């Protein structure tokens, strides 16, 4: 590939590893969502640590288990869920700048907290873009396929700038309850008591992926609709809390559909969507009202 100066080989992909960037905005008219990294803050930090533009393509790995080997010297950073990290068996620091020699192997263990890890390489993953993005959209089936053992990923030419820090301080991730702020609407009037969304606590369902976080009621009253009338299909933003007939809210993440026919009781603030992208099945979530 023109401009490629190095490559990495996937030894083991872990549970689910995909290539992501900041997505493909501007295609809603064609029914294509933005997609991109689920936890944008962790993704951007990984790129900043190796001196890349924040939009450079990197690897998103669920829980850990990823093993990659470098054919040439590389500069790498790992952020997001704090999976144990080793280079040729030697423990290394999370959210730090790592200098790997030719033939060295980077391995992620299984994260004890959080859900998604990000591996950025200086120069970015240089696979061909689809509709202007290198992201894998798991709902639409667009972009590069999920990684499998034996994949060889080209790395683009390094940027001119170098990172200004060696280690970035990051707040610890938790397996305890997390709190997300929600603005009610536009269809909160379809529910008998929309404020029940904020009562008690919710629990993350095992039916959770890059499309959305499904919530089961852990404590508090059920969220019930006034009637079962049909709602015309309408647009769905990132963070929308759609409520199907089961009453189990789904908070839409990166690969969410661009339209939907179930009422949206509220929308999680954009600043808190990254937080929900890191919750794991069984974890508790508290939703709290937010107003201007």
PDB file of C-alpha atoms in Angstrom:
ATOM      1  CA  UNK A   1       0.000   0.000   0.000  1.00  0.00           C
ATOM      2  CA  UNK A   2       1.359   3.408  -0.928  1.00  0.00           C
ATOM      3  CA  UNK A   3       2.851   5.247   2.059  1.00  0.00           C
ATOM      4  CA  UNK A   4       2.908   2.174   4.279  1.00  0.00           C
ATOM      5  CA  UNK A   5       6.133   1.828   6.248  1.00  0.00           C
ATOM      6  CA  UNK A   6       5.360  -1.072   8.600  1.00  0.00           C
ATOM      7  CA  UNK A   7       2.784  -3.673   9.558  1.00  0.00           C
ATOM      8  CA  UNK A   8       1.531  -5.622  12.528  1.00  0.00           C
ATOM      9  CA  UNK A   9       0.299  -9.213  12.619  1.00  0.00           C
ATOM     10  CA  UNK A  10      -2.651 -10.364  14.696  1.00  0.00           C
ATOM     11  CA  UNK A  11      -1.608 -13.437  16.688  1.00  0.00           C
ATOM     12  CA  UNK A  12      -4.910 -13.678  18.614  1.00  0.00           C
ATOM     13  CA  UNK A  13      -7.866 -11.281  18.239  1.00  0.00           C
ATOM     14  CA  UNK A  14      -9.410 -11.702  21.688  1.00  0.00           C
ATOM     15  CA  UNK A  15     -13.177 -11.789  22.118  1.00  0.00           C
ATOM     16  CA  UNK A  16     -13.935  -9.125  19.498  1.00  0.00           C
ATOM     17  CA  UNK A  17     -11.430  -6.709  17.978  1.00  0.00           C
ATOM     18  CA  UNK A  18     -12.307  -4.227  15.259  1.00  0.00           C
ATOM     19  CA  UNK A  19     -10.606  -1.333  13.535  1.00  0.00           C
ATOM     20  CA  UNK A  20     -12.149   2.020  14.448  1.00  0.00           C
ATOM     21  CA  UNK A  21     -11.600   5.719  13.857  1.00  0.00           C
ATOM     22  CA  UNK A  22     -13.931   8.616  14.647  1.00  0.00           C
ATOM     23  CA  UNK A  23     -16.541   7.367  12.192  1.00  0.00           C
ATOM     24  CA  UNK A  24     -18.223   8.389   8.943  1.00  0.00           C
ATOM     25  CA  UNK A  25     -20.488  11.411   9.567  1.00  0.00           C
ATOM     26  CA  UNK A  26     -22.622  12.817   6.783  1.00  0.00           C
ATOM     27  CA  UNK A  27     -24.297   9.639   5.498  1.00  0.00           C
ATOM     28  CA  UNK A  28     -27.589   9.685   7.418  1.00  0.00           C
ATOM     29  CA  UNK A  29     -29.417  10.488   4.154  1.00  0.00           C
ATOM     30  CA  UNK A  30     -28.244   7.094   2.842  1.00  0.00           C
ATOM     31  CA  UNK A  31     -29.227   5.251   6.010  1.00  0.00           C
ATOM     32  CA  UNK A  32     -25.626   4.897   7.219  1.00  0.00           C
ATOM     33  CA  UNK A  33     -24.706   5.843  10.781  1.00  0.00           C
ATOM     34  CA  UNK A  34     -21.506   7.408  12.082  1.00  0.00           C
ATOM     35  CA  UNK A  35     -20.118   4.360  13.933  1.00  0.00           C
ATOM     36  CA  UNK A  36     -16.498   4.868  15.112  1.00  0.00           C
ATOM     37  CA  UNK A  37     -14.915   4.246  18.504  1.00  0.00           C
ATOM     38  CA  UNK A  38     -17.468   3.511  21.234  1.00  0.00           C
ATOM     39  CA  UNK A  39     -15.396   5.269  23.925  1.00  0.00           C
ATOM     40  CA  UNK A  40     -14.146   8.313  22.041  1.00  0.00           C
ATOM     41  CA  UNK A  41     -12.159   9.789  24.926  1.00  0.00           C
ATOM     42  CA  UNK A  42     -10.049   6.661  25.442  1.00  0.00           C
ATOM     43  CA  UNK A  43      -9.601   6.288  21.691  1.00  0.00           C
ATOM     44  CA  UNK A  44      -8.443   9.895  21.241  1.00  0.00           C
ATOM     45  CA  UNK A  45      -6.047   9.599  24.183  1.00  0.00           C
ATOM     46  CA  UNK A  46      -4.379   6.540  22.669  1.00  0.00           C
ATOM     47  CA  UNK A  47      -3.769   8.454  19.441  1.00  0.00           C
ATOM     48  CA  UNK A  48      -2.485  11.550  21.240  1.00  0.00           C
ATOM     49  CA  UNK A  49      -0.010   9.441  23.207  1.00  0.00           C
ATOM     50  CA  UNK A  50       1.666   8.202  20.017  1.00  0.00           C
ATOM     51  CA  UNK A  51       1.495  11.588  18.263  1.00  0.00           C
ATOM     52  CA  UNK A  52      -1.260  10.673  15.798  1.00  0.00           C
ATOM     53  CA  UNK A  53      -4.190  12.869  14.827  1.00  0.00           C
ATOM     54  CA  UNK A  54      -7.125  11.941  17.064  1.00  0.00           C
ATOM     55  CA  UNK A  55      -8.958  10.517  14.036  1.00  0.00           C
ATOM     56  CA  UNK A  56      -6.269   7.959  13.100  1.00  0.00           C
ATOM     57  CA  UNK A  57      -7.532   4.378  12.895  1.00  0.00           C
ATOM     58  CA  UNK A  58      -6.733   2.113  15.853  1.00  0.00           C
ATOM     59  CA  UNK A  59      -7.858  -1.232  17.283  1.00  0.00           C
ATOM     60  CA  UNK A  60     -10.843  -1.493  19.625  1.00  0.00           C
ATOM     61  CA  UNK A  61     -10.786  -4.717  21.650  1.00  0.00           C
ATOM     62  CA  UNK A  62     -13.594  -5.997  23.886  1.00  0.00           C
ATOM     63  CA  UNK A  63     -12.335  -7.025  27.355  1.00  0.00           C
ATOM     64  CA  UNK A  64      -8.800  -7.864  26.167  1.00  0.00           C
ATOM     65  CA  UNK A  65      -7.127 -11.054  25.010  1.00  0.00           C
ATOM     66  CA  UNK A  66      -5.567  -9.356  21.966  1.00  0.00           C
ATOM     67  CA  UNK A  67      -2.027 -10.385  20.926  1.00  0.00           C
ATOM     68  CA  UNK A  68      -0.185  -8.613  18.120  1.00  0.00           C
ATOM     69  CA  UNK A  69       3.365  -8.813  16.766  1.00  0.00           C
ATOM     70  CA  UNK A  70       5.270  -6.040  14.994  1.00  0.00           C
ATOM     71  CA  UNK A  71       7.339  -6.638  11.861  1.00  0.00           C
ATOM     72  CA  UNK A  72       9.263  -3.384  12.371  1.00  0.00           C
ATOM     73  CA  UNK A  73       9.909  -1.019  15.306  1.00  0.00           C
ATOM     74  CA  UNK A  74       6.715   0.706  16.427  1.00  0.00           C
ATOM     75  CA  UNK A  75       5.399   3.239  18.937  1.00  0.00           C
ATOM     76  CA  UNK A  76       2.226   2.031  20.653  1.00  0.00           C
ATOM     77  CA  UNK A  77      -0.223   3.106  23.371  1.00  0.00           C
ATOM     78  CA  UNK A  78      -3.025   1.161  25.074  1.00  0.00           C
ATOM     79  CA  UNK A  79      -5.941   2.949  26.780  1.00  0.00           C
ATOM     80  CA  UNK A  80      -9.546   2.294  27.815  1.00  0.00           C
ATOM     81  CA  UNK A  81     -10.354  -0.717  29.990  1.00  0.00           C
ATOM     82  CA  UNK A  82      -7.186  -1.395  32.026  1.00  0.00           C
ATOM     83  CA  UNK A  83      -6.372  -4.887  30.778  1.00  0.00           C
ATOM     84  CA  UNK A  84      -3.012  -6.251  32.008  1.00  0.00           C
ATOM     85  CA  UNK A  85      -0.431  -5.329  29.373  1.00  0.00           C
ATOM     86  CA  UNK A  86       2.845  -7.059  28.521  1.00  0.00           C
ATOM     87  CA  UNK A  87       5.518  -6.764  25.832  1.00  0.00           C
ATOM     88  CA  UNK A  88       7.319 -10.100  25.349  1.00  0.00           C
ATOM     89  CA  UNK A  89       6.012 -11.070  28.791  1.00  0.00           C
ATOM     90  CA  UNK A  90       7.279  -7.925  30.528  1.00  0.00           C
ATOM     91  CA  UNK A  91       4.536  -5.878  32.276  1.00  0.00           C
ATOM     92  CA  UNK A  92       4.060  -2.357  30.896  1.00  0.00           C
ATOM     93  CA  UNK A  93       2.064   0.658  32.027  1.00  0.00           C
ATOM     94  CA  UNK A  94      -1.430   1.383  30.792  1.00  0.00           C
ATOM     95  CA  UNK A  95      -1.916   4.741  28.972  1.00  0.00           C
ATOM     96  CA  UNK A  96       1.824   5.117  28.376  1.00  0.00           C
ATOM     97  CA  UNK A  97       4.073   5.452  25.316  1.00  0.00           C
ATOM     98  CA  UNK A  98       5.616   2.083  24.429  1.00  0.00           C
ATOM     99  CA  UNK A  99       8.575   1.638  22.069  1.00  0.00           C
ATOM    100  CA  UNK A 100       8.554  -1.840  20.523  1.00  0.00           C
ATOM    101  CA  UNK A 101      11.413  -3.375  18.587  1.00  0.00           C
ATOM    102  CA  UNK A 102      11.109  -5.520  15.466  1.00  0.00           C
ATOM    103  CA  UNK A 103       9.519  -8.868  16.254  1.00  0.00           C
ATOM    104  CA  UNK A 104       8.257  -7.942  19.715  1.00  0.00           C
ATOM    105  CA  UNK A 105       4.807  -9.080  20.816  1.00  0.00           C
ATOM    106  CA  UNK A 106       2.230  -7.008  22.693  1.00  0.00           C
ATOM    107  CA  UNK A 107      -0.381  -8.904  24.688  1.00  0.00           C
ATOM    108  CA  UNK A 108      -3.477  -7.816  26.590  1.00  0.00           C
ATOM    109  CA  UNK A 109      -4.907  -9.859  29.432  1.00  0.00           C
ATOM    110  CA  UNK A 110      -8.560  -9.667  30.477  1.00  0.00           C
ATOM    111  CA  UNK A 111      -9.637  -6.352  32.004  1.00  0.00           C
ATOM    112  CA  UNK A 112     -11.027  -6.523  35.541  1.00  0.00           C
ATOM    113  CA  UNK A 113     -13.092  -3.367  34.957  1.00  0.00           C
ATOM    114  CA  UNK A 114     -14.345  -1.548  31.894  1.00  0.00           C
ATOM    115  CA  UNK A 115     -15.235  -3.186  28.594  1.00  0.00           C
ATOM    116  CA  UNK A 116     -13.229  -1.750  25.687  1.00  0.00           C
ATOM    117  CA  UNK A 117      -9.462  -1.357  25.189  1.00  0.00           C
ATOM    118  CA  UNK A 118      -7.806   0.750  22.486  1.00  0.00           C
ATOM    119  CA  UNK A 119      -4.461   0.020  20.833  1.00  0.00           C
ATOM    120  CA  UNK A 120      -3.039   2.896  18.788  1.00  0.00           C
ATOM    121  CA  UNK A 121       0.104   2.635  16.665  1.00  0.00           C
ATOM    122  CA  UNK A 122       2.076   5.660  15.527  1.00  0.00           C
ATOM    123  CA  UNK A 123       1.060   6.176  11.877  1.00  0.00           C
ATOM    124  CA  UNK A 124      -2.398   4.652  12.327  1.00  0.00           C
ATOM    125  CA  UNK A 125      -3.871   1.444  10.902  1.00  0.00           C
ATOM    126  CA  UNK A 126      -3.752   2.060   7.147  1.00  0.00           C
ATOM    127  CA  UNK A 127      -6.550  -0.134   5.786  1.00  0.00           C
ATOM    128  CA  UNK A 128      -8.653   1.197   2.876  1.00  0.00           C
ATOM    129  CA  UNK A 129     -11.459   3.551   3.997  1.00  0.00           C
ATOM    130  CA  UNK A 130     -15.123   2.880   3.200  1.00  0.00           C
ATOM    131  CA  UNK A 131     -17.272   6.000   2.729  1.00  0.00           C
ATOM    132  CA  UNK A 132     -14.423   8.046   4.167  1.00  0.00           C
ATOM    133  CA  UNK A 133     -13.870   5.973   7.328  1.00  0.00           C
ATOM    134  CA  UNK A 134     -11.851   2.934   8.415  1.00  0.00           C
ATOM    135  CA  UNK A 135     -14.381   2.068  11.138  1.00  0.00           C
ATOM    136  CA  UNK A 136     -16.175  -1.241  11.333  1.00  0.00           C
ATOM    137  CA  UNK A 137     -19.935  -0.683  11.645  1.00  0.00           C
ATOM    138  CA  UNK A 138     -21.193  -3.945  13.153  1.00  0.00           C
ATOM    139  CA  UNK A 139     -24.851  -3.131  12.471  1.00  0.00           C
ATOM    140  CA  UNK A 140     -24.484  -2.108   8.814  1.00  0.00           C
ATOM    141  CA  UNK A 141     -21.625  -4.513   8.044  1.00  0.00           C
ATOM    142  CA  UNK A 142     -19.483  -1.690   6.634  1.00  0.00           C
ATOM    143  CA  UNK A 143     -15.740  -1.264   6.923  1.00  0.00           C
ATOM    144  CA  UNK A 144     -12.969  -3.785   7.576  1.00  0.00           C
ATOM    145  CA  UNK A 145     -13.992  -7.175   8.942  1.00  0.00           C
ATOM    146  CA  UNK A 146     -13.410  -7.957  12.639  1.00  0.00           C
ATOM    147  CA  UNK A 147      -9.851  -9.115  13.217  1.00  0.00           C
ATOM    148  CA  UNK A 148      -8.891 -12.790  13.054  1.00  0.00           C
ATOM    149  CA  UNK A 149      -5.624 -14.561  13.813  1.00  0.00           C
ATOM    150  CA  UNK A 150      -3.151 -14.138  10.963  1.00  0.00           C
ATOM    151  CA  UNK A 151      -4.422 -10.743   9.781  1.00  0.00           C
ATOM    152  CA  UNK A 152      -1.602  -8.404   8.729  1.00  0.00           C
ATOM    153  CA  UNK A 153      -2.505  -4.741   9.188  1.00  0.00           C
ATOM    154  CA  UNK A 154      -0.521  -2.051   7.385  1.00  0.00           C
ATOM    155  CA  UNK A 155       0.644   0.957   9.398  1.00  0.00           C
ATOM    156  CA  UNK A 156       0.681   4.376   7.759  1.00  0.00           C
ATOM    157  CA  UNK A 157       3.592   6.819   7.636  1.00  0.00           C
ATOM    158  CA  UNK A 158       4.362   8.417  11.008  1.00  0.00           C
ATOM    159  CA  UNK A 159       3.224  11.988  11.670  1.00  0.00           C
ATOM    160  CA  UNK A 160       5.805  14.748  12.082  1.00  0.00           C
ATOM    161  CA  UNK A 161       4.977  15.568  15.692  1.00  0.00           C
ATOM    162  CA  UNK A 162       5.919  13.536  18.747  1.00  0.00           C
ATOM    163  CA  UNK A 163       3.933  13.032  21.947  1.00  0.00           C
ATOM    164  CA  UNK A 164       4.696  15.498  24.726  1.00  0.00           C
ATOM    165  CA  UNK A 165       4.133  13.050  27.636  1.00  0.00           C
ATOM    166  CA  UNK A 166       5.192   9.482  28.384  1.00  0.00           C
ATOM    167  CA  UNK A 167       2.282   8.503  30.657  1.00  0.00           C
ATOM    168  CA  UNK A 168      -1.225   9.993  30.865  1.00  0.00           C
ATOM    169  CA  UNK A 169      -3.092  10.061  34.195  1.00  0.00           C
ATOM    170  CA  UNK A 170      -6.504   8.470  33.753  1.00  0.00           C
ATOM    171  CA  UNK A 171      -9.269   7.945  36.342  1.00  0.00           C
ATOM    172  CA  UNK A 172      -9.729   4.320  37.396  1.00  0.00           C
ATOM    173  CA  UNK A 173     -12.606   2.349  35.915  1.00  0.00           C
ATOM    174  CA  UNK A 174     -15.043   0.643  38.259  1.00  0.00           C
ATOM    175  CA  UNK A 175     -17.243  -2.417  38.333  1.00  0.00           C
ATOM    176  CA  UNK A 176     -19.555  -0.544  40.724  1.00  0.00           C
ATOM    177  CA  UNK A 177     -22.527   1.661  39.824  1.00  0.00           C
ATOM    178  CA  UNK A 178     -22.023   4.453  37.294  1.00  0.00           C
ATOM    179  CA  UNK A 179     -24.186   7.542  36.842  1.00  0.00           C
ATOM    180  CA  UNK A 180     -25.219   9.056  33.514  1.00  0.00           C
ATOM    181  CA  UNK A 181     -27.094  12.316  32.976  1.00  0.00           C
ATOM    182  CA  UNK A 182     -30.223  12.297  30.816  1.00  0.00           C
ATOM    183  CA  UNK A 183     -32.326  14.978  29.194  1.00  0.00           C
ATOM    184  CA  UNK A 184     -35.962  13.851  28.908  1.00  0.00           C
ATOM    185  CA  UNK A 185     -37.752  13.867  25.556  1.00  0.00           C
ATOM    186  CA  UNK A 186     -38.830  14.004  22.863  1.00  0.00           C
ATOM    187  CA  UNK A 187     -41.344  11.196  23.604  1.00  0.00           C
ATOM    188  CA  UNK A 188     -41.438  11.267  27.402  1.00  0.00           C
ATOM    189  CA  UNK A 189     -45.166  12.082  27.159  1.00  0.00           C
ATOM    190  CA  UNK A 190     -45.704   8.528  25.872  1.00  0.00           C
ATOM    191  CA  UNK A 191     -44.953   7.180  29.352  1.00  0.00           C
ATOM    192  CA  UNK A 192     -47.189   7.118  32.415  1.00  0.00           C
ATOM    193  CA  UNK A 193     -44.437   8.410  34.719  1.00  0.00           C
ATOM    194  CA  UNK A 194     -41.340   9.308  32.682  1.00  0.00           C
ATOM    195  CA  UNK A 195     -39.506  10.256  35.910  1.00  0.00           C
ATOM    196  CA  UNK A 196     -39.515   6.522  36.760  1.00  0.00           C
ATOM    197  CA  UNK A 197     -36.470   6.398  34.477  1.00  0.00           C
ATOM    198  CA  UNK A 198     -34.552   8.090  37.311  1.00  0.00           C
ATOM    199  CA  UNK A 199     -35.960   6.021  40.178  1.00  0.00           C
ATOM    200  CA  UNK A 200     -33.975   3.165  41.656  1.00  0.00           C
ATOM    201  CA  UNK A 201     -31.243   1.543  39.619  1.00  0.00           C
ATOM    202  CA  UNK A 202     -30.793  -0.278  36.310  1.00  0.00           C
ATOM    203  CA  UNK A 203     -28.570  -3.252  35.513  1.00  0.00           C
ATOM    204  CA  UNK A 204     -26.670  -3.799  32.266  1.00  0.00           C
ATOM    205  CA  UNK A 205     -28.076  -6.766  30.346  1.00  0.00           C
ATOM    206  CA  UNK A 206     -25.943  -9.456  28.726  1.00  0.00           C
ATOM    207  CA  UNK A 207     -27.655  -8.339  25.500  1.00  0.00           C
ATOM    208  CA  UNK A 208     -25.266  -5.394  25.113  1.00  0.00           C
ATOM    209  CA  UNK A 209     -22.927  -4.574  22.219  1.00  0.00           C
ATOM    210  CA  UNK A 210     -21.645  -1.699  20.067  1.00  0.00           C
ATOM    211  CA  UNK A 211     -25.221  -0.944  18.972  1.00  0.00           C
ATOM    212  CA  UNK A 212     -26.497  -0.221  22.457  1.00  0.00           C
ATOM    213  CA  UNK A 213     -26.607  -0.911  26.182  1.00  0.00           C
ATOM    214  CA  UNK A 214     -29.802  -2.740  27.179  1.00  0.00           C
ATOM    215  CA  UNK A 215     -30.910  -2.062  30.750  1.00  0.00           C
ATOM    216  CA  UNK A 216     -32.852  -4.369  33.049  1.00  0.00           C
ATOM    217  CA  UNK A 217     -34.651  -3.022  36.116  1.00  0.00           C
ATOM    218  CA  UNK A 218     -32.544  -3.760  39.239  1.00  0.00           C
ATOM    219  CA  UNK A 219     -34.694  -1.713  41.639  1.00  0.00           C
ATOM    220  CA  UNK A 220     -37.500   0.787  41.300  1.00  0.00           C
ATOM    221  CA  UNK A 221     -40.816   0.920  39.404  1.00  0.00           C
ATOM    222  CA  UNK A 222     -41.200  -0.349  35.827  1.00  0.00           C
ATOM    223  CA  UNK A 223     -41.177   2.134  32.956  1.00  0.00           C
ATOM    224  CA  UNK A 224     -44.641   1.847  31.391  1.00  0.00           C
ATOM    225  CA  UNK A 225     -46.206   3.407  28.327  1.00  0.00           C
ATOM    226  CA  UNK A 226     -49.564   5.175  28.350  1.00  0.00           C
ATOM    227  CA  UNK A 227     -50.757   3.131  25.378  1.00  0.00           C
ATOM    228  CA  UNK A 228     -49.446   0.825  22.650  1.00  0.00           C
ATOM    229  CA  UNK A 229     -50.047   3.135  19.698  1.00  0.00           C
ATOM    230  CA  UNK A 230     -47.628   2.977  16.763  1.00  0.00           C
ATOM    231  CA  UNK A 231     -44.983   5.699  16.483  1.00  0.00           C
ATOM    232  CA  UNK A 232     -43.853   6.808  13.004  1.00  0.00           C
ATOM    233  CA  UNK A 233     -40.206   6.057  12.293  1.00  0.00           C
ATOM    234  CA  UNK A 234     -37.978   8.975  13.300  1.00  0.00           C
ATOM    235  CA  UNK A 235     -34.295   9.808  13.605  1.00  0.00           C
ATOM    236  CA  UNK A 236     -32.176   8.332  16.425  1.00  0.00           C
ATOM    237  CA  UNK A 237     -29.161  10.219  17.821  1.00  0.00           C
ATOM    238  CA  UNK A 238     -26.216   8.824  19.729  1.00  0.00           C
ATOM    239  CA  UNK A 239     -27.256   8.324  23.364  1.00  0.00           C
ATOM    240  CA  UNK A 240     -30.987   8.041  22.617  1.00  0.00           C
ATOM    241  CA  UNK A 241     -32.851   5.912  25.174  1.00  0.00           C
ATOM    242  CA  UNK A 242     -35.335   3.909  23.133  1.00  0.00           C
ATOM    243  CA  UNK A 243     -37.958   1.882  24.999  1.00  0.00           C
ATOM    244  CA  UNK A 244     -39.365  -1.207  23.229  1.00  0.00           C
ATOM    245  CA  UNK A 245     -42.595  -2.915  24.384  1.00  0.00           C
ATOM    246  CA  UNK A 246     -40.633  -5.003  26.922  1.00  0.00           C
ATOM    247  CA  UNK A 247     -39.973  -1.807  28.896  1.00  0.00           C
ATOM    248  CA  UNK A 248     -36.206  -2.469  28.892  1.00  0.00           C
ATOM    249  CA  UNK A 249     -34.534   0.776  27.766  1.00  0.00           C
ATOM    250  CA  UNK A 250     -31.717   0.615  25.223  1.00  0.00           C
ATOM    251  CA  UNK A 251     -29.117   3.396  25.248  1.00  0.00           C
ATOM    252  CA  UNK A 252     -27.780   3.705  21.701  1.00  0.00           C
ATOM    253  CA  UNK A 253     -24.008   3.585  21.185  1.00  0.00           C
ATOM    254  CA  UNK A 254     -21.711   4.025  18.180  1.00  0.00           C
ATOM    255  CA  UNK A 255     -23.317   1.499  15.793  1.00  0.00           C
ATOM    256  CA  UNK A 256     -26.928   2.495  16.511  1.00  0.00           C
ATOM    257  CA  UNK A 257     -29.545   2.597  13.716  1.00  0.00           C
ATOM    258  CA  UNK A 258     -30.218   6.017  12.234  1.00  0.00           C
ATOM    259  CA  UNK A 259     -34.013   5.632  12.582  1.00  0.00           C
ATOM    260  CA  UNK A 260     -36.386   3.742  14.857  1.00  0.00           C
ATOM    261  CA  UNK A 261     -40.053   3.247  15.648  1.00  0.00           C
ATOM    262  CA  UNK A 262     -40.046   2.911  19.439  1.00  0.00           C
ATOM    263  CA  UNK A 263     -40.443   6.028  21.603  1.00  0.00           C
ATOM    264  CA  UNK A 264     -37.309   7.763  22.942  1.00  0.00           C
ATOM    265  CA  UNK A 265     -37.934   8.746  26.560  1.00  0.00           C
ATOM    266  CA  UNK A 266     -34.695  10.725  26.840  1.00  0.00           C
ATOM    267  CA  UNK A 267     -31.117  11.101  25.611  1.00  0.00           C
ATOM    268  CA  UNK A 268     -27.897  10.561  27.545  1.00  0.00           C
ATOM    269  CA  UNK A 269     -25.636  13.606  27.445  1.00  0.00           C
ATOM    270  CA  UNK A 270     -22.898  13.234  24.850  1.00  0.00           C
ATOM    271  CA  UNK A 271     -20.278  13.689  27.576  1.00  0.00           C
ATOM    272  CA  UNK A 272     -21.591  10.575  29.373  1.00  0.00           C
ATOM    273  CA  UNK A 273     -21.969   8.261  26.362  1.00  0.00           C
ATOM    274  CA  UNK A 274     -18.283   7.240  26.592  1.00  0.00           C
ATOM    275  CA  UNK A 275     -18.898   6.250  30.219  1.00  0.00           C
ATOM    276  CA  UNK A 276     -21.715   3.893  29.199  1.00  0.00           C
ATOM    277  CA  UNK A 277     -19.547   2.452  26.411  1.00  0.00           C
ATOM    278  CA  UNK A 278     -17.357   0.990  29.180  1.00  0.00           C
ATOM    279  CA  UNK A 279     -20.044  -0.633  31.358  1.00  0.00           C
ATOM    280  CA  UNK A 280     -20.212  -4.419  31.335  1.00  0.00           C
ATOM    281  CA  UNK A 281     -23.059  -6.925  31.781  1.00  0.00           C
ATOM    282  CA  UNK A 282     -24.274  -7.067  35.367  1.00  0.00           C
ATOM    283  CA  UNK A 283     -23.006  -3.592  36.251  1.00  0.00           C
ATOM    284  CA  UNK A 284     -25.451  -1.110  37.810  1.00  0.00           C
ATOM    285  CA  UNK A 285     -26.373   2.184  36.117  1.00  0.00           C
ATOM    286  CA  UNK A 286     -28.104   5.162  37.669  1.00  0.00           C
ATOM    287  CA  UNK A 287     -29.790   7.654  35.346  1.00  0.00           C
ATOM    288  CA  UNK A 288     -30.217  11.207  36.594  1.00  0.00           C
ATOM    289  CA  UNK A 289     -32.170  14.157  35.099  1.00  0.00           C
ATOM    290  CA  UNK A 290     -30.312  17.051  33.489  1.00  0.00           C
ATOM    291  CA  UNK A 291     -31.708  20.412  32.422  1.00  0.00           C
ATOM    292  CA  UNK A 292     -30.185  23.551  30.999  1.00  0.00           C
TER     293      UNK A 292
END
